């Protein structure tokens, strides 16, 4: 299999506190990898390192065999779903998806059409014109997932993408997320949910707890 993403010897400390210690990660094309572990074990930090959002204190991250020393972007085939969702409150659900598509080079009509379909695919048909602030927490979460999937990434990195969802919505989101590895890409998902972890092809269990 082709190695898409790799982290070697990843450690991260902040203000003298060790958050991650010597973690190795290899993600191959076609894999769905769950990152699990108790709160405080560094799941979010590991995802940030793999996405190039922060630099490791030691160790390296490689994407397609090349060192990743900056933020990974849709131009690299990478999309992210982070806690907090990162939606623009004064834009509609569709506009939030369109902004990401336009930034990735889509023309206005293509972005508009793709955004509506991406939202419908996640059960948000009819909510396209609602402002992000008017959406429930679960709807905002699905909008963030729709925005990432609309980019058709080769690699999707998601932090607790089902945390606010009921079982039916969770199943739908996982169905859509798993379409990425089914098409030859990869997903890396941090989750506390055993059902989400079980749906993935492999898991990385973090056990080190941050000590203040």
Short mmCIF file of the C-alpha atoms (twelve columns), coordinates in Angstrom:
data_MODEL
# 
_entry.id   MODEL 
# 
loop_
_atom_site.group_PDB 
_atom_site.id 
_atom_site.type_symbol 
_atom_site.label_atom_id 
_atom_site.label_alt_id 
_atom_site.label_comp_id 
_atom_site.label_asym_id 
_atom_site.label_seq_id 
_atom_site.Cartn_x 
_atom_site.Cartn_y 
_atom_site.Cartn_z 
_atom_site.pdbx_PDB_model_num 
ATOM 1   C CA . UNK A 1   0.000   0.000  0.000  1 
ATOM 2   C CA . UNK A 2   1.041   3.605  -0.540 1 
ATOM 3   C CA . UNK A 3   1.980   5.515  2.606  1 
ATOM 4   C CA . UNK A 4   0.119   8.817  2.496  1 
ATOM 5   C CA . UNK A 5   0.975   10.285 5.899  1 
ATOM 6   C CA . UNK A 6   3.718   9.425  8.337  1 
ATOM 7   C CA . UNK A 7   4.832   10.732 11.713 1 
ATOM 8   C CA . UNK A 8   8.051   9.527  13.290 1 
ATOM 9   C CA . UNK A 9   9.094   10.052 16.893 1 
ATOM 10  C CA . UNK A 10  6.536   12.792 17.442 1 
ATOM 11  C CA . UNK A 11  6.852   14.570 20.778 1 
ATOM 12  C CA . UNK A 12  5.276   17.821 21.840 1 
ATOM 13  C CA . UNK A 13  5.743   19.906 24.955 1 
ATOM 14  C CA . UNK A 14  4.139   23.185 25.927 1 
ATOM 15  C CA . UNK A 15  5.426   25.418 28.723 1 
ATOM 16  C CA . UNK A 16  7.556   22.572 29.976 1 
ATOM 17  C CA . UNK A 17  4.671   20.105 30.079 1 
ATOM 18  C CA . UNK A 18  4.998   16.958 27.942 1 
ATOM 19  C CA . UNK A 19  1.814   16.330 25.954 1 
ATOM 20  C CA . UNK A 20  3.018   13.654 23.520 1 
ATOM 21  C CA . UNK A 21  6.063   11.429 23.730 1 
ATOM 22  C CA . UNK A 22  7.691   9.567  20.818 1 
ATOM 23  C CA . UNK A 23  4.582   8.690  18.812 1 
ATOM 24  C CA . UNK A 24  4.903   6.875  15.475 1 
ATOM 25  C CA . UNK A 25  2.027   7.061  12.987 1 
ATOM 26  C CA . UNK A 26  1.749   5.585  9.506  1 
ATOM 27  C CA . UNK A 27  -1.402  6.093  7.452  1 
ATOM 28  C CA . UNK A 28  -1.729  4.231  4.168  1 
ATOM 29  C CA . UNK A 29  -4.042  5.038  1.283  1 
ATOM 30  C CA . UNK A 30  -7.428  3.413  1.843  1 
ATOM 31  C CA . UNK A 31  -7.196  3.411  5.634  1 
ATOM 32  C CA . UNK A 32  -9.558  4.795  8.240  1 
ATOM 33  C CA . UNK A 33  -7.515  5.310  11.405 1 
ATOM 34  C CA . UNK A 34  -9.114  6.076  14.766 1 
ATOM 35  C CA . UNK A 35  -7.084  7.893  17.413 1 
ATOM 36  C CA . UNK A 36  -8.447  6.934  20.821 1 
ATOM 37  C CA . UNK A 37  -7.554  7.429  24.466 1 
ATOM 38  C CA . UNK A 38  -8.780  9.238  27.564 1 
ATOM 39  C CA . UNK A 39  -9.141  12.998 27.810 1 
ATOM 40  C CA . UNK A 40  -5.718  14.532 28.266 1 
ATOM 41  C CA . UNK A 41  -3.883  11.836 26.304 1 
ATOM 42  C CA . UNK A 42  -3.027  14.189 23.424 1 
ATOM 43  C CA . UNK A 43  -5.442  13.138 20.682 1 
ATOM 44  C CA . UNK A 44  -6.122  16.685 19.479 1 
ATOM 45  C CA . UNK A 45  -2.438  17.583 19.682 1 
ATOM 46  C CA . UNK A 46  -1.532  14.583 17.534 1 
ATOM 47  C CA . UNK A 47  -4.050  15.623 14.880 1 
ATOM 48  C CA . UNK A 48  -2.684  19.175 14.906 1 
ATOM 49  C CA . UNK A 49  0.829   17.820 14.382 1 
ATOM 50  C CA . UNK A 50  -0.274  15.561 11.520 1 
ATOM 51  C CA . UNK A 51  -2.075  18.464 9.822  1 
ATOM 52  C CA . UNK A 52  0.956   20.749 10.149 1 
ATOM 53  C CA . UNK A 53  -0.956  23.160 12.370 1 
ATOM 54  C CA . UNK A 54  1.760   23.011 15.032 1 
ATOM 55  C CA . UNK A 55  5.370   21.888 14.880 1 
ATOM 56  C CA . UNK A 56  6.604   18.941 16.940 1 
ATOM 57  C CA . UNK A 57  9.138   19.511 19.688 1 
ATOM 58  C CA . UNK A 58  10.922  16.547 18.145 1 
ATOM 59  C CA . UNK A 59  10.178  14.128 15.340 1 
ATOM 60  C CA . UNK A 60  8.979   14.577 11.777 1 
ATOM 61  C CA . UNK A 61  5.764   14.509 9.740  1 
ATOM 62  C CA . UNK A 62  5.767   13.519 6.067  1 
ATOM 63  C CA . UNK A 63  2.988   13.788 3.491  1 
ATOM 64  C CA . UNK A 64  3.436   11.763 0.304  1 
ATOM 65  C CA . UNK A 65  6.985   11.020 1.458  1 
ATOM 66  C CA . UNK A 66  7.937   14.703 1.685  1 
ATOM 67  C CA . UNK A 67  8.538   16.594 4.947  1 
ATOM 68  C CA . UNK A 68  5.501   18.592 6.082  1 
ATOM 69  C CA . UNK A 69  6.788   21.741 7.757  1 
ATOM 70  C CA . UNK A 70  3.738   23.943 7.206  1 
ATOM 71  C CA . UNK A 71  -0.032  23.800 7.363  1 
ATOM 72  C CA . UNK A 72  -1.459  21.146 5.050  1 
ATOM 73  C CA . UNK A 73  -4.123  22.603 2.748  1 
ATOM 74  C CA . UNK A 74  -6.692  21.475 0.180  1 
ATOM 75  C CA . UNK A 75  -3.982  22.086 -2.420 1 
ATOM 76  C CA . UNK A 76  -2.177  19.157 -0.772 1 
ATOM 77  C CA . UNK A 77  -5.370  17.120 -0.866 1 
ATOM 78  C CA . UNK A 78  -5.914  17.572 2.870  1 
ATOM 79  C CA . UNK A 79  -9.051  18.764 4.678  1 
ATOM 80  C CA . UNK A 80  -9.717  19.074 8.404  1 
ATOM 81  C CA . UNK A 81  -12.680 19.074 10.765 1 
ATOM 82  C CA . UNK A 82  -11.678 20.621 14.082 1 
ATOM 83  C CA . UNK A 83  -13.432 21.041 17.399 1 
ATOM 84  C CA . UNK A 84  -15.246 24.371 17.364 1 
ATOM 85  C CA . UNK A 85  -15.985 23.774 13.649 1 
ATOM 86  C CA . UNK A 86  -14.541 27.110 12.433 1 
ATOM 87  C CA . UNK A 87  -17.762 28.272 10.792 1 
ATOM 88  C CA . UNK A 88  -18.306 31.957 10.003 1 
ATOM 89  C CA . UNK A 89  -21.332 32.889 12.092 1 
ATOM 90  C CA . UNK A 90  -22.677 35.564 9.717  1 
ATOM 91  C CA . UNK A 91  -22.581 33.263 6.685  1 
ATOM 92  C CA . UNK A 92  -25.174 30.657 5.813  1 
ATOM 93  C CA . UNK A 93  -24.428 26.948 5.941  1 
ATOM 94  C CA . UNK A 94  -24.041 26.890 2.148  1 
ATOM 95  C CA . UNK A 95  -21.828 29.970 2.129  1 
ATOM 96  C CA . UNK A 96  -19.523 28.401 4.702  1 
ATOM 97  C CA . UNK A 97  -19.003 25.456 2.366  1 
ATOM 98  C CA . UNK A 98  -18.704 27.706 -0.684 1 
ATOM 99  C CA . UNK A 99  -15.955 29.814 0.892  1 
ATOM 100 C CA . UNK A 100 -13.754 26.737 1.284  1 
ATOM 101 C CA . UNK A 101 -14.463 25.619 -2.275 1 
ATOM 102 C CA . UNK A 102 -13.737 29.059 -3.735 1 
ATOM 103 C CA . UNK A 103 -10.477 29.222 -1.795 1 
ATOM 104 C CA . UNK A 104 -9.579  25.865 -3.359 1 
ATOM 105 C CA . UNK A 105 -10.172 27.256 -6.862 1 
ATOM 106 C CA . UNK A 106 -13.767 26.314 -7.678 1 
ATOM 107 C CA . UNK A 107 -15.758 28.778 -9.776 1 
ATOM 108 C CA . UNK A 108 -18.814 30.398 -8.136 1 
ATOM 109 C CA . UNK A 109 -21.449 28.232 -9.835 1 
ATOM 110 C CA . UNK A 110 -19.587 24.994 -9.177 1 
ATOM 111 C CA . UNK A 111 -19.038 26.004 -5.544 1 
ATOM 112 C CA . UNK A 112 -22.716 26.811 -5.065 1 
ATOM 113 C CA . UNK A 113 -23.915 23.534 -6.591 1 
ATOM 114 C CA . UNK A 114 -21.368 21.423 -4.734 1 
ATOM 115 C CA . UNK A 115 -22.157 23.109 -1.407 1 
ATOM 116 C CA . UNK A 116 -25.876 22.375 -1.661 1 
ATOM 117 C CA . UNK A 117 -25.205 18.735 -2.545 1 
ATOM 118 C CA . UNK A 118 -22.626 18.305 0.236  1 
ATOM 119 C CA . UNK A 119 -25.087 19.585 2.819  1 
ATOM 120 C CA . UNK A 120 -27.894 17.407 1.446  1 
ATOM 121 C CA . UNK A 121 -25.620 14.361 1.636  1 
ATOM 122 C CA . UNK A 122 -25.360 14.960 5.385  1 
ATOM 123 C CA . UNK A 123 -29.076 15.411 5.974  1 
ATOM 124 C CA . UNK A 124 -28.995 19.214 5.901  1 
ATOM 125 C CA . UNK A 125 -31.166 19.757 2.863  1 
ATOM 126 C CA . UNK A 126 -33.396 22.753 3.569  1 
ATOM 127 C CA . UNK A 127 -30.864 24.343 5.935  1 
ATOM 128 C CA . UNK A 128 -28.623 25.820 3.237  1 
ATOM 129 C CA . UNK A 129 -29.813 29.397 3.811  1 
ATOM 130 C CA . UNK A 130 -29.696 29.321 7.593  1 
ATOM 131 C CA . UNK A 131 -26.966 31.355 9.239  1 
ATOM 132 C CA . UNK A 132 -24.390 29.236 11.034 1 
ATOM 133 C CA . UNK A 133 -25.451 30.816 14.331 1 
ATOM 134 C CA . UNK A 134 -29.023 29.634 13.737 1 
ATOM 135 C CA . UNK A 135 -27.991 25.996 13.413 1 
ATOM 136 C CA . UNK A 136 -27.946 23.587 16.331 1 
ATOM 137 C CA . UNK A 137 -24.616 22.248 17.542 1 
ATOM 138 C CA . UNK A 138 -25.125 18.998 15.671 1 
ATOM 139 C CA . UNK A 139 -26.078 20.835 12.483 1 
ATOM 140 C CA . UNK A 140 -22.993 23.019 12.760 1 
ATOM 141 C CA . UNK A 141 -20.874 19.898 13.162 1 
ATOM 142 C CA . UNK A 142 -22.385 18.329 10.063 1 
ATOM 143 C CA . UNK A 143 -21.848 21.573 8.147  1 
ATOM 144 C CA . UNK A 144 -18.156 21.450 9.062  1 
ATOM 145 C CA . UNK A 145 -17.978 17.843 7.859  1 
ATOM 146 C CA . UNK A 146 -19.805 18.782 4.643  1 
ATOM 147 C CA . UNK A 147 -17.311 21.600 4.047  1 
ATOM 148 C CA . UNK A 148 -14.397 19.195 4.381  1 
ATOM 149 C CA . UNK A 149 -15.932 16.461 2.228  1 
ATOM 150 C CA . UNK A 150 -16.924 18.952 -0.481 1 
ATOM 151 C CA . UNK A 151 -13.200 19.497 -1.084 1 
ATOM 152 C CA . UNK A 152 -12.876 15.812 -2.066 1 
ATOM 153 C CA . UNK A 153 -9.719  15.363 0.001  1 
ATOM 154 C CA . UNK A 154 -7.279  12.479 -0.279 1 
ATOM 155 C CA . UNK A 155 -6.688  12.859 3.451  1 
ATOM 156 C CA . UNK A 156 -9.276  14.023 5.965  1 
ATOM 157 C CA . UNK A 157 -8.233  14.707 9.565  1 
ATOM 158 C CA . UNK A 158 -11.198 15.019 11.925 1 
ATOM 159 C CA . UNK A 159 -11.333 15.751 15.651 1 
ATOM 160 C CA . UNK A 160 -14.424 14.242 17.307 1 
ATOM 161 C CA . UNK A 161 -16.599 14.763 14.189 1 
ATOM 162 C CA . UNK A 162 -19.601 12.958 15.732 1 
ATOM 163 C CA . UNK A 163 -19.456 14.288 19.294 1 
ATOM 164 C CA . UNK A 164 -22.735 16.238 19.138 1 
ATOM 165 C CA . UNK A 165 -24.719 13.876 16.943 1 
ATOM 166 C CA . UNK A 166 -27.574 11.522 17.663 1 
ATOM 167 C CA . UNK A 167 -27.161 7.899  16.539 1 
ATOM 168 C CA . UNK A 168 -28.852 8.403  13.152 1 
ATOM 169 C CA . UNK A 169 -26.796 11.497 12.302 1 
ATOM 170 C CA . UNK A 170 -23.635 9.817  13.572 1 
ATOM 171 C CA . UNK A 171 -24.226 6.825  11.289 1 
ATOM 172 C CA . UNK A 172 -24.786 9.118  8.305  1 
ATOM 173 C CA . UNK A 173 -21.645 11.149 8.995  1 
ATOM 174 C CA . UNK A 174 -19.546 8.006  9.363  1 
ATOM 175 C CA . UNK A 175 -20.995 6.620  6.135  1 
ATOM 176 C CA . UNK A 176 -19.894 9.771  4.299  1 
ATOM 177 C CA . UNK A 177 -16.500 9.947  5.988  1 
ATOM 178 C CA . UNK A 178 -15.754 6.325  5.113  1 
ATOM 179 C CA . UNK A 179 -16.331 7.121  1.443  1 
ATOM 180 C CA . UNK A 180 -12.902 8.814  1.501  1 
ATOM 181 C CA . UNK A 181 -10.907 5.616  2.171  1 
ATOM 182 C CA . UNK A 182 -13.291 3.645  -0.042 1 
ATOM 183 C CA . UNK A 183 -12.181 5.923  -2.895 1 
ATOM 184 C CA . UNK A 184 -8.499  5.354  -2.094 1 
ATOM 185 C CA . UNK A 185 -7.927  8.244  0.305  1 
ATOM 186 C CA . UNK A 186 -7.483  8.126  4.067  1 
ATOM 187 C CA . UNK A 187 -9.125  9.495  7.186  1 
ATOM 188 C CA . UNK A 188 -7.700  10.001 10.658 1 
ATOM 189 C CA . UNK A 189 -10.363 10.501 13.338 1 
ATOM 190 C CA . UNK A 190 -9.864  11.326 17.008 1 
ATOM 191 C CA . UNK A 191 -12.816 9.947  18.920 1 
ATOM 192 C CA . UNK A 192 -14.128 8.897  22.316 1 
ATOM 193 C CA . UNK A 193 -16.938 6.948  20.660 1 
ATOM 194 C CA . UNK A 194 -16.305 3.174  20.580 1 
ATOM 195 C CA . UNK A 195 -18.736 2.741  17.682 1 
ATOM 196 C CA . UNK A 196 -16.813 5.266  15.573 1 
ATOM 197 C CA . UNK A 197 -13.521 3.601  16.437 1 
ATOM 198 C CA . UNK A 198 -14.985 0.205  15.580 1 
ATOM 199 C CA . UNK A 199 -16.055 1.472  12.142 1 
ATOM 200 C CA . UNK A 200 -12.443 2.377  11.332 1 
ATOM 201 C CA . UNK A 201 -9.980  -0.135 9.941  1 
ATOM 202 C CA . UNK A 202 -7.351  0.500  12.618 1 
ATOM 203 C CA . UNK A 203 -6.851  2.450  15.805 1 
ATOM 204 C CA . UNK A 204 -4.008  4.229  17.591 1 
ATOM 205 C CA . UNK A 205 -4.467  4.179  21.350 1 
ATOM 206 C CA . UNK A 206 -2.884  7.030  23.322 1 
ATOM 207 C CA . UNK A 207 -2.409  6.401  27.027 1 
ATOM 208 C CA . UNK A 208 -0.002  9.115  28.233 1 
ATOM 209 C CA . UNK A 209 -1.878  11.641 30.355 1 
ATOM 210 C CA . UNK A 210 -0.687  15.242 30.553 1 
ATOM 211 C CA . UNK A 211 0.476   16.135 34.040 1 
ATOM 212 C CA . UNK A 212 0.364   19.827 34.903 1 
# 
